[in-house]
Amino acid sequence: MTTLIKNGTVVTAADMARADVLIDGERIQAIGTGLAETGTAAAADTVIDAAGRYVMPGGIDVHTHMELPFGGTFASDDFATGTAAAAWGGTTTIVDFAVQSYGETLAQGLDRWLEKADPKSHIDYGLHLIVREISDGILREMDRMIDRGVPSFKLFMAYPGVFMLDDASIFRAMSRTADNGGLIMLHAENGGAIDVLVQRYLAEGKTAPVNHGLTRPSSMEGEATHRAIALAELAGVPVYIVHLSSREALSAVREGRSRGVPAYAETCPQYLYLSLDDLARPGFEGAKFVCSPPLRPADHQADLWRGLVTDDLQVVSTDHCPFDYKDQKILGKDDFSAIPNGLPGVEDRYTLLWDGGVAAGHISPTRFVELIATAPARMFGLYPRKGTLAPGADADVVVFNPDAERTLSATTHHMRVDYSCYEGRKVRGQPEVVMQRGNVLVRDGKFLGQPGAGRFLQRSRFSPAPAPA
Ligand SMILES: [Zn+2]
């Protein structure tokens, strides 16, 4: 089975040129000009005309939470609905977070997630592990997880009593990765101080959603980010800050990098496009925008865009963790701290970053591909099989129409959640054809994927993305 994508503009993190792409089976066989007239390509089983379109790698979203248990409920997308929505939006690989429950081994957490994901996922997926307890046994088990293709571990400096680890535990885990080559990812917020503020606000009767933002000040994200990087420096290991949201945290990353620490960070579309004003919407509507770290005052956004340009931020992921407004977010009607934390986003990332990044003139198409696919693939052990278009790579391909205009809305999105954070927002750009390993998942507005067709990706150890040329 061969497919020829002809007449498009092929974009990778390195360059951009008019070229044809020939796919044979699950992999890309050739990229070049004039393939359409020659040999195998001339007799391709399927031909896709990509004139006027960009041909780009499928997106890689390294931060999703399908079916995550949180605050007495579960994220509303499972691996079937969430990965279908991802594919609709141009994302062909996710890396989700398996969770170690208290008293459980890492292997038990991993196996539970594989059981959930494997029969359902429409797209290829990897897993990180959320580690909630550190002991000698768990440290040894990290080595075995790396052998099973799970080389990245997320630790929390927030949510005391739920996820938070103390500095000693974080430092011990980091020290282990100095030997085993794993990567520690940190949710960097000062959970202790935040908890005190939350209790104080609630005692004062401040219960509305906006208080979620006011009790998690950006200074406490900056503090924790600085501490995380200092601990990694002491352990002599790289570190990756998840969902960075503020200029204080970005400064900590930039300072670390400027003194040579291999510190890396991702941000998410919600921090680039939404703000504290959304959390402060009237009534209970702000609950739709409750995530942690919280949305920041709008003037942080320009700093984050600059970070994406200067490569102090290397990745854009979503932290996709949807909860229905009507029957899940409502759990916090009288107490902002009981609102399930998380936003839907896995479907919108590709187009939002194109629209607000490339179409708006902040970043080039090549930098877009680097942020959306190539850097995540490199950092999380999927490159060069994923994250680029090259002979031998998996044929995970998006044919993208940059001129299509549409309006984001819960009435048209495919995520299983009853609202959109971007309701009514007009965007330029539409993934028209989405392929994984040569199979068409989306074409002509139709979904052709199969639950369970996605494969678990055993990832290799961390390797950093090079700085842009
Ligand atoms: Zn998360």
Short mmCIF file of C-alpha atoms and ligand atoms in Angstrom, two decimals:
data_model
loop_
_atom_site.label_atom_id
_atom_site.label_comp_id
_atom_site.label_asym_id
_atom_site.label_seq_id
_atom_site.Cartn_x
_atom_site.Cartn_y
_atom_site.Cartn_z
CA MET A 1 0.00 0.00 0.00
CA THR A 2 1.63 3.23 -1.19
CA THR A 3 0.46 6.79 -0.86
CA LEU A 4 1.79 9.82 -2.67
CA ILE A 5 1.24 13.29 -1.24
CA LYS A 6 2.08 15.62 -4.08
CA ASN A 7 2.48 19.34 -4.73
CA GLY A 8 2.56 20.38 -1.06
CA THR A 9 5.08 22.44 0.89
CA VAL A 10 6.92 20.05 3.19
CA VAL A 11 7.92 21.59 6.52
CA THR A 12 10.33 20.11 9.04
CA ALA A 13 12.11 21.73 11.99
CA ALA A 14 15.08 22.29 9.67
CA ASP A 15 13.56 23.53 6.42
CA MET A 16 10.65 24.06 4.15
CA ALA A 17 10.34 23.27 0.43
CA ARG A 18 7.93 22.25 -2.29
CA ALA A 19 8.17 18.46 -2.43
CA ASP A 20 6.28 15.21 -2.80
CA VAL A 21 6.13 12.60 -0.06
CA LEU A 22 5.97 8.90 -0.87
CA ILE A 23 4.69 6.55 1.81
CA ASP A 24 5.13 2.80 1.58
CA GLY A 25 3.26 0.85 4.24
CA GLU A 26 3.81 2.45 7.62
CA ARG A 27 6.85 4.52 6.75
CA ILE A 28 7.97 7.39 4.62
CA GLN A 29 9.96 6.04 1.70
CA ALA A 30 11.05 9.18 -0.10
CA ILE A 31 10.72 12.96 -0.10
CA GLY A 32 11.67 14.95 -3.17
CA THR A 33 10.62 17.02 -6.11
CA GLY A 34 9.06 15.40 -9.15
CA LEU A 35 8.44 12.05 -7.41
CA ALA A 36 4.97 12.11 -8.90
CA GLU A 37 6.36 11.26 -12.34
CA THR A 38 8.71 8.45 -11.44
CA GLY A 39 8.81 4.76 -10.51
CA THR A 40 6.77 3.56 -7.54
CA ALA A 41 5.36 7.01 -6.92
CA ALA A 42 3.77 7.21 -10.35
CA ALA A 43 1.86 4.01 -9.55
CA ALA A 44 0.92 4.90 -5.96
CA ASP A 45 -2.27 3.29 -4.68
CA THR A 46 -3.52 6.58 -3.28
CA VAL A 47 -2.67 10.10 -4.35
CA ILE A 48 -3.36 13.15 -2.21
CA ASP A 49 -3.03 16.52 -3.87
CA ALA A 50 -1.61 18.94 -1.32
CA ALA A 51 -1.33 22.01 -3.57
CA GLY A 52 -1.57 25.13 -1.45
CA ARG A 53 -1.14 23.04 1.69
CA TYR A 54 1.64 22.47 4.19
CA VAL A 55 2.72 18.88 4.73
CA MET A 56 3.98 18.55 8.30
CA PRO A 57 4.71 15.90 10.92
CA GLY A 58 1.83 14.72 13.08
CA GLY A 59 1.76 16.58 16.37
CA ILE A 60 3.22 15.08 19.53
CA ASP A 61 1.52 16.15 22.74
CA VAL A 62 3.69 15.03 25.65
CA HIS A 63 1.30 16.10 28.39
CA THR A 64 -2.19 14.58 28.54
CA HIS A 65 -4.34 13.06 31.28
CA MET A 66 -6.95 10.72 29.84
CA GLU A 67 -9.33 9.29 32.48
CA LEU A 68 -7.27 10.86 35.26
CA PRO A 69 -8.84 10.39 38.70
CA PHE A 70 -8.84 13.82 40.36
CA GLY A 71 -10.83 15.33 43.19
CA GLY A 72 -13.35 12.50 43.42
CA THR A 73 -14.06 12.32 39.69
CA PHE A 74 -12.35 11.35 36.41
CA ALA A 75 -11.19 13.40 33.44
CA SER A 76 -14.05 13.14 30.96
CA ASP A 77 -12.06 11.96 27.94
CA ASP A 78 -10.95 8.34 27.92
CA PHE A 79 -8.26 6.97 25.65
CA ALA A 80 -10.82 6.41 22.87
CA THR A 81 -12.50 9.81 22.81
CA GLY A 82 -9.39 11.78 23.73
CA THR A 83 -7.13 10.25 21.10
CA ALA A 84 -9.80 10.57 18.41
CA ALA A 85 -10.08 14.26 19.27
CA ALA A 86 -6.29 14.54 19.16
CA ALA A 87 -6.25 13.05 15.66
CA TRP A 88 -8.99 15.40 14.46
CA GLY A 89 -6.73 18.22 15.56
CA GLY A 90 -3.53 16.95 13.89
CA THR A 91 -1.92 15.22 16.87
CA THR A 92 -0.86 11.63 16.15
CA THR A 93 1.08 10.81 19.31
CA ILE A 94 0.43 11.54 22.96
CA VAL A 95 2.48 10.83 26.03
CA ASP A 96 0.05 10.40 28.91
CA PHE A 97 0.78 10.15 32.63
CA ALA A 98 0.34 6.82 34.39
CA VAL A 99 -0.15 7.36 38.11
CA GLN A 100 1.38 5.44 40.99
CA SER A 101 -1.26 5.16 43.73
CA TYR A 102 -0.12 5.33 47.33
CA GLY A 103 1.26 2.00 48.49
CA GLU A 104 1.57 0.79 44.92
CA THR A 105 4.63 -0.07 42.85
CA LEU A 106 5.42 1.88 39.70
CA ALA A 107 4.81 -1.28 37.67
CA GLN A 108 1.26 -1.52 39.03
CA GLY A 109 0.56 2.08 38.02
CA LEU A 110 2.04 1.51 34.58
CA ASP A 111 0.13 -1.74 34.00
CA ARG A 112 -3.14 -0.09 34.99
CA TRP A 113 -2.61 2.66 32.42
CA LEU A 114 -1.62 0.20 29.70
CA GLU A 115 -4.84 -1.73 30.36
CA LYS A 116 -6.87 1.45 29.97
CA ALA A 117 -5.04 2.74 26.91
CA ASP A 118 -4.24 -0.28 24.84
CA PRO A 119 -7.72 -1.39 23.71
CA LYS A 120 -8.88 2.17 23.16
CA SER A 121 -6.17 4.42 21.79
CA HIS A 122 -6.63 5.51 18.16
CA ILE A 123 -3.12 6.91 17.99
CA ASP A 124 0.32 5.82 19.15
CA TYR A 125 1.06 6.70 22.74
CA GLY A 126 3.80 6.65 25.31
CA LEU A 127 3.54 6.95 29.06
CA HIS A 128 5.33 8.90 31.75
CA LEU A 129 4.97 7.90 35.38
CA ILE A 130 3.69 10.16 38.15
CA VAL A 131 5.65 9.12 41.22
CA ARG A 132 3.93 9.87 44.53
CA GLU A 133 6.24 8.10 46.95
CA ILE A 134 9.99 7.72 46.95
CA SER A 135 11.71 4.83 48.72
CA ASP A 136 14.76 2.68 48.03
CA GLY A 137 12.48 0.19 46.32
CA ILE A 138 10.82 2.80 44.14
CA LEU A 139 14.20 4.24 43.14
CA ARG A 140 15.31 0.79 41.99
CA GLU A 141 12.04 0.37 40.18
CA MET A 142 12.64 3.54 38.18
CA ASP A 143 15.49 1.68 36.44
CA ARG A 144 13.11 -1.12 35.45
CA MET A 145 10.53 1.36 34.13
CA ILE A 146 13.20 2.84 31.87
CA ASP A 147 13.85 -0.68 30.53
CA ARG A 148 10.13 -0.91 29.75
CA GLY A 149 10.24 2.26 27.68
CA VAL A 150 9.13 4.74 30.33
CA PRO A 151 12.15 6.97 30.95
CA SER A 152 10.40 10.06 32.36
CA PHE A 153 8.99 10.63 35.83
CA LYS A 154 6.79 13.48 36.97
CA LEU A 155 7.06 14.69 40.55
CA PHE A 156 4.94 17.33 42.24
CA MET A 157 6.03 20.27 44.38
CA ALA A 158 2.30 21.13 44.80
CA TYR A 159 -0.86 19.44 46.16
CA PRO A 160 0.29 18.53 49.71
CA GLY A 161 -1.18 15.22 50.88
CA VAL A 162 -2.18 14.26 47.33
CA PHE A 163 0.87 14.38 45.09
CA MET A 164 3.49 16.59 46.75
CA LEU A 165 6.97 15.29 47.48
CA ASP A 166 9.48 17.01 49.74
CA ASP A 167 12.82 18.31 48.48
CA ALA A 168 14.72 15.30 49.86
CA SER A 169 12.57 12.91 47.83
CA ILE A 170 12.89 15.03 44.71
CA PHE A 171 16.66 15.21 45.13
CA ARG A 172 16.91 11.45 45.66
CA ALA A 173 14.89 10.80 42.50
CA MET A 174 17.03 13.23 40.53
CA SER A 175 20.21 11.62 41.82
CA ARG A 176 18.93 8.26 40.59
CA THR A 177 18.43 9.65 37.08
CA ALA A 178 22.08 10.71 37.11
CA ASP A 179 22.81 6.97 37.00
CA ASN A 180 19.93 5.56 34.98
CA GLY A 181 19.48 8.28 32.35
CA GLY A 182 15.85 9.04 33.21
CA LEU A 183 14.34 12.49 33.15
CA ILE A 184 12.59 14.17 36.08
CA MET A 185 9.65 16.41 35.15
CA LEU A 186 8.36 18.78 37.78
CA HIS A 187 5.08 20.44 38.54
CA ALA A 188 6.71 23.50 40.07
CA GLU A 189 4.51 25.42 42.48
CA ASN A 190 5.15 25.91 46.19
CA GLY A 191 2.33 23.70 47.49
CA GLY A 192 2.86 24.49 51.18
CA ALA A 193 2.48 28.26 50.92
CA ILE A 194 -0.37 27.92 48.42
CA ASP A 195 -2.29 25.65 50.77
CA VAL A 196 -2.05 28.20 53.57
CA LEU A 197 -3.41 30.90 51.25
CA VAL A 198 -6.24 28.64 50.08
CA GLN A 199 -7.35 27.96 53.67
CA ARG A 200 -7.15 31.68 54.51
CA TYR A 201 -9.25 32.71 51.49
CA LEU A 202 -11.89 30.08 52.23
CA ALA A 203 -12.06 31.16 55.88
CA GLU A 204 -12.66 34.71 54.63
CA GLY A 205 -15.57 33.49 52.51
CA LYS A 206 -13.77 34.00 49.19
CA THR A 207 -15.10 30.97 47.34
CA ALA A 208 -15.45 32.06 43.67
CA PRO A 209 -13.30 30.49 40.90
CA VAL A 210 -11.07 33.56 40.49
CA ASN A 211 -9.63 32.86 43.96
CA HIS A 212 -8.05 29.74 42.53
CA GLY A 213 -5.76 32.09 40.59
CA LEU A 214 -5.25 34.57 43.41
CA THR A 215 -4.12 31.89 45.88
CA ARG A 216 -1.50 30.46 43.50
CA PRO A 217 0.63 33.53 42.78
CA SER A 218 3.23 33.38 40.03
CA SER A 219 5.97 34.17 42.57
CA MET A 220 5.33 30.70 44.06
CA GLU A 221 5.77 29.12 40.63
CA GLY A 222 8.98 31.10 40.17
CA GLU A 223 10.25 29.98 43.58
CA ALA A 224 9.55 26.30 42.94
CA THR A 225 11.00 26.43 39.41
CA HIS A 226 14.18 28.00 40.77
CA ARG A 227 14.36 25.33 43.50
CA ALA A 228 13.78 22.51 41.02
CA ILE A 229 16.58 23.74 38.80
CA ALA A 230 18.94 24.24 41.76
CA LEU A 231 18.27 20.67 42.91
CA ALA A 232 18.88 19.33 39.39
CA GLU A 233 22.09 21.31 39.20
CA LEU A 234 23.23 19.78 42.48
CA ALA A 235 22.34 16.30 41.25
CA GLY A 236 24.04 17.01 37.92
CA VAL A 237 21.03 16.06 35.80
CA PRO A 238 18.72 17.63 33.25
CA VAL A 239 15.29 18.72 34.42
CA TYR A 240 12.02 19.45 32.62
CA ILE A 241 9.45 21.91 33.98
CA VAL A 242 5.91 21.04 32.93
CA HIS A 243 3.19 23.58 32.04
CA LEU A 244 5.23 26.71 32.73
CA SER A 245 2.80 29.62 33.00
CA SER A 246 4.53 32.75 34.24
CA ARG A 247 7.38 35.16 33.65
CA GLU A 248 8.87 34.40 37.08
CA ALA A 249 9.15 30.72 36.23
CA LEU A 250 10.51 31.53 32.78
CA SER A 251 13.19 33.76 34.35
CA ALA A 252 14.26 30.88 36.58
CA VAL A 253 14.60 28.62 33.53
CA ARG A 254 16.47 31.27 31.56
CA GLU A 255 18.88 31.94 34.44
CA GLY A 256 19.52 28.22 34.86
CA ARG A 257 20.16 27.73 31.16
CA SER A 258 22.43 30.77 30.98
CA ARG A 259 24.70 29.23 33.63
CA GLY A 260 24.75 25.96 31.71
CA VAL A 261 22.14 23.87 33.54
CA PRO A 262 20.26 21.58 31.11
CA ALA A 263 16.89 22.96 32.18
CA TYR A 264 13.96 22.57 29.79
CA ALA A 265 10.35 23.66 29.91
CA GLU A 266 7.05 23.45 28.12
CA THR A 267 4.16 25.87 28.08
CA CYS A 268 0.58 25.26 26.98
CA PRO A 269 -1.89 27.13 24.74
CA GLN A 270 -4.00 28.19 27.72
CA TYR A 271 -1.12 30.24 29.07
CA LEU A 272 -0.54 31.84 25.67
CA TYR A 273 -4.16 32.72 24.91
CA LEU A 274 -6.17 32.84 28.14
CA SER A 275 -5.73 34.88 31.31
CA LEU A 276 -6.86 35.61 34.85
CA ASP A 277 -9.71 37.61 33.27
CA ASP A 278 -11.21 34.32 32.09
CA LEU A 279 -11.01 32.90 35.62
CA ALA A 280 -12.81 36.05 36.78
CA ARG A 281 -15.74 35.65 34.38
CA PRO A 282 -19.07 36.32 36.09
CA GLY A 283 -20.96 33.74 38.10
CA PHE A 284 -19.38 30.31 38.14
CA GLU A 285 -18.14 30.42 34.53
CA GLY A 286 -14.55 30.95 35.67
CA ALA A 287 -14.59 27.29 36.78
CA LYS A 288 -14.16 26.33 33.12
CA PHE A 289 -10.69 27.87 33.31
CA VAL A 290 -9.46 26.31 36.56
CA CYS A 291 -6.16 24.54 36.01
CA SER A 292 -2.84 24.53 37.87
CA PRO A 293 -0.70 26.53 37.60
CA PRO A 294 -3.55 28.98 37.10
CA LEU A 295 -4.09 31.35 34.21
CA ARG A 296 -2.02 34.48 34.74
CA PRO A 297 -2.61 38.18 34.14
CA ALA A 298 -2.52 38.75 30.38
CA ASP A 299 0.80 40.59 30.45
CA HIS A 300 2.63 37.29 31.05
CA GLN A 301 1.72 36.10 27.56
CA ALA A 302 4.23 38.26 25.68
CA ASP A 303 7.04 36.86 27.86
CA LEU A 304 5.99 33.29 27.09
CA TRP A 305 5.92 34.01 23.33
CA ARG A 306 9.43 35.44 23.64
CA GLY A 307 10.49 32.27 25.48
CA LEU A 308 9.25 30.19 22.56
CA VAL A 309 11.25 32.32 20.14
CA THR A 310 14.47 32.29 22.19
CA ASP A 311 14.20 28.53 22.94
CA ASP A 312 14.03 29.03 26.70
CA LEU A 313 10.73 27.17 26.17
CA GLN A 314 11.23 24.16 23.91
CA VAL A 315 7.83 22.47 23.79
CA VAL A 316 4.14 23.34 23.60
CA SER A 317 1.94 20.64 25.13
CA THR A 318 -1.64 20.83 26.39
CA ASP A 319 -1.99 19.33 29.89
CA HIS A 320 -5.30 18.09 28.44
CA CYS A 321 -7.43 17.15 31.46
CA PRO A 322 -11.09 17.92 30.73
CA PHE A 323 -13.98 17.99 33.16
CA ASP A 324 -17.58 18.75 32.21
CA TYR A 325 -18.78 22.13 33.35
CA LYS A 326 -22.30 21.02 34.23
CA ASP A 327 -21.67 17.99 36.41
CA GLN A 328 -17.96 17.99 37.28
CA LYS A 329 -16.66 21.55 37.63
CA ILE A 330 -19.83 22.15 39.67
CA LEU A 331 -18.31 20.13 42.53
CA GLY A 332 -16.62 23.40 43.49
CA LYS A 333 -19.70 25.61 43.34
CA ASP A 334 -19.21 26.82 46.89
CA ASP A 335 -15.48 26.21 47.22
CA PHE A 336 -12.98 27.04 44.46
CA SER A 337 -10.51 24.52 45.89
CA ALA A 338 -12.98 21.69 45.13
CA ILE A 339 -13.21 22.53 41.40
CA PRO A 340 -11.51 19.71 39.47
CA ASN A 341 -8.26 21.13 38.04
CA GLY A 342 -7.85 20.88 34.30
CA LEU A 343 -8.88 22.09 30.86
CA PRO A 344 -9.65 20.45 27.53
CA GLY A 345 -7.10 21.21 24.79
CA VAL A 346 -5.67 18.19 22.99
CA GLU A 347 -7.67 18.87 19.81
CA ASP A 348 -6.92 22.57 19.51
CA ARG A 349 -3.17 22.80 20.10
CA TYR A 350 -1.97 22.33 16.52
CA THR A 351 -4.20 24.97 15.00
CA LEU A 352 -4.01 27.38 17.94
CA LEU A 353 -0.21 27.44 17.80
CA TRP A 354 -0.32 27.87 14.04
CA ASP A 355 -2.89 30.65 14.21
CA GLY A 356 -1.47 32.61 17.13
CA GLY A 357 2.15 31.68 16.38
CA VAL A 358 2.79 31.42 12.64
CA ALA A 359 -0.18 33.32 11.17
CA ALA A 360 0.30 36.08 13.75
CA GLY A 361 4.01 36.36 12.91
CA HIS A 362 5.60 35.27 16.21
CA ILE A 363 7.26 32.11 14.89
CA SER A 364 8.20 30.54 11.55
CA PRO A 365 6.63 27.36 10.17
CA THR A 366 9.88 25.48 10.90
CA ARG A 367 9.86 26.63 14.53
CA PHE A 368 6.21 25.61 14.71
CA VAL A 369 7.12 22.07 13.66
CA GLU A 370 9.95 22.01 16.17
CA LEU A 371 7.68 23.05 19.04
CA ILE A 372 4.73 20.86 18.10
CA ALA A 373 6.55 17.67 17.09
CA THR A 374 10.33 17.56 16.72
CA ALA A 375 11.53 18.82 20.10
CA PRO A 376 9.01 16.70 22.03
CA ALA A 377 10.08 13.65 20.01
CA ARG A 378 13.76 14.30 20.75
CA MET A 379 13.32 15.01 24.42
CA PHE A 380 11.03 12.10 25.08
CA GLY A 381 12.89 9.40 23.17
CA LEU A 382 10.75 9.11 20.04
CA TYR A 383 13.05 10.70 17.48
CA PRO A 384 13.71 10.06 14.57
CA ARG A 385 10.93 7.52 14.30
CA LYS A 386 8.45 10.28 15.17
CA GLY A 387 8.55 14.06 15.10
CA THR A 388 9.87 14.64 11.61
CA LEU A 389 9.29 13.83 7.96
CA ALA A 390 12.22 11.82 6.61
CA PRO A 391 12.78 8.54 4.79
CA GLY A 392 12.41 5.72 7.31
CA ALA A 393 10.32 7.71 9.78
CA ASP A 394 6.78 6.65 10.65
CA ALA A 395 4.36 8.16 8.16
CA ASP A 396 2.58 10.35 10.72
CA VAL A 397 1.61 13.22 8.47
CA VAL A 398 -0.68 16.23 8.55
CA VAL A 399 -1.81 17.98 5.37
CA PHE A 400 -2.63 21.42 6.68
CA ASN A 401 -4.65 24.12 4.99
CA PRO A 402 -3.35 27.45 6.31
CA ASP A 403 -6.13 29.44 4.65
CA ALA A 404 -9.13 27.63 6.11
CA GLU A 405 -10.98 29.79 8.59
CA ARG A 406 -13.14 28.31 11.27
CA THR A 407 -14.57 29.01 14.69
CA LEU A 408 -13.66 26.87 17.68
CA SER A 409 -16.68 25.64 19.60
CA ALA A 410 -17.92 22.87 21.87
CA THR A 411 -20.65 22.26 19.30
CA THR A 412 -18.10 21.16 16.70
CA HIS A 413 -15.13 19.82 18.66
CA HIS A 414 -14.63 16.10 19.28
CA MET A 415 -13.37 16.16 22.85
CA ARG A 416 -15.86 14.60 25.28
CA VAL A 417 -16.47 17.71 27.31
CA ASP A 418 -19.39 20.14 27.33
CA TYR A 419 -17.52 23.39 26.77
CA SER A 420 -14.60 24.91 24.89
CA CYS A 421 -12.14 27.32 26.49
CA TYR A 422 -11.96 28.99 23.07
CA GLU A 423 -15.69 29.17 22.32
CA GLY A 424 -16.26 31.56 19.42
CA ARG A 425 -12.58 32.12 18.71
CA LYS A 426 -11.86 32.43 14.98
CA VAL A 427 -8.73 30.62 13.84
CA ARG A 428 -6.86 30.18 10.58
CA GLY A 429 -5.75 26.68 9.73
CA GLN A 430 -7.22 23.22 9.44
CA PRO A 431 -5.62 19.77 9.45
CA GLU A 432 -7.37 18.33 6.37
CA VAL A 433 -5.68 14.96 6.18
CA VAL A 434 -4.18 13.26 9.23
CA MET A 435 -2.25 10.02 8.86
CA GLN A 436 -0.59 7.68 11.29
CA ARG A 437 1.87 5.09 10.03
CA GLY A 438 0.39 5.48 6.56
CA ASN A 439 -3.21 4.98 7.67
CA VAL A 440 -5.62 7.84 7.15
CA LEU A 441 -7.25 8.85 10.44
CA VAL A 442 -9.02 11.96 9.18
CA ARG A 443 -9.85 13.04 5.63
CA ASP A 444 -12.58 15.18 4.08
CA GLY A 445 -14.14 15.78 7.48
CA LYS A 446 -14.51 12.06 8.18
CA PHE A 447 -12.91 10.05 10.94
CA LEU A 448 -11.45 6.77 9.76
CA GLY A 449 -9.42 5.69 12.80
CA GLN A 450 -9.92 2.55 14.87
CA PRO A 451 -9.86 2.26 18.65
CA GLY A 452 -6.96 0.07 19.68
CA ALA A 453 -5.00 0.80 16.49
CA GLY A 454 -2.63 3.02 18.44
CA ARG A 455 0.49 1.29 19.73
CA PHE A 456 2.36 1.71 22.98
CA LEU A 457 5.68 3.36 22.22
CA GLN A 458 8.68 2.17 24.17
CA ARG A 459 10.68 5.34 24.41
CA SER A 460 14.44 5.65 24.66
CA ARG A 461 16.29 7.77 27.20
CA PHE A 462 16.23 11.53 27.23
CA SER A 463 18.24 13.41 24.65
CA PRO A 464 18.08 17.15 24.49
CA ALA A 465 16.81 19.18 21.60
CA PRO A 466 19.60 21.23 20.05
CA ALA A 467 19.31 24.98 20.11
CA PRO A 468 17.90 26.46 16.90
CA ALA A 469 20.42 27.39 14.24
ZN ZN B 1 -0.68 17.71 34.01
#
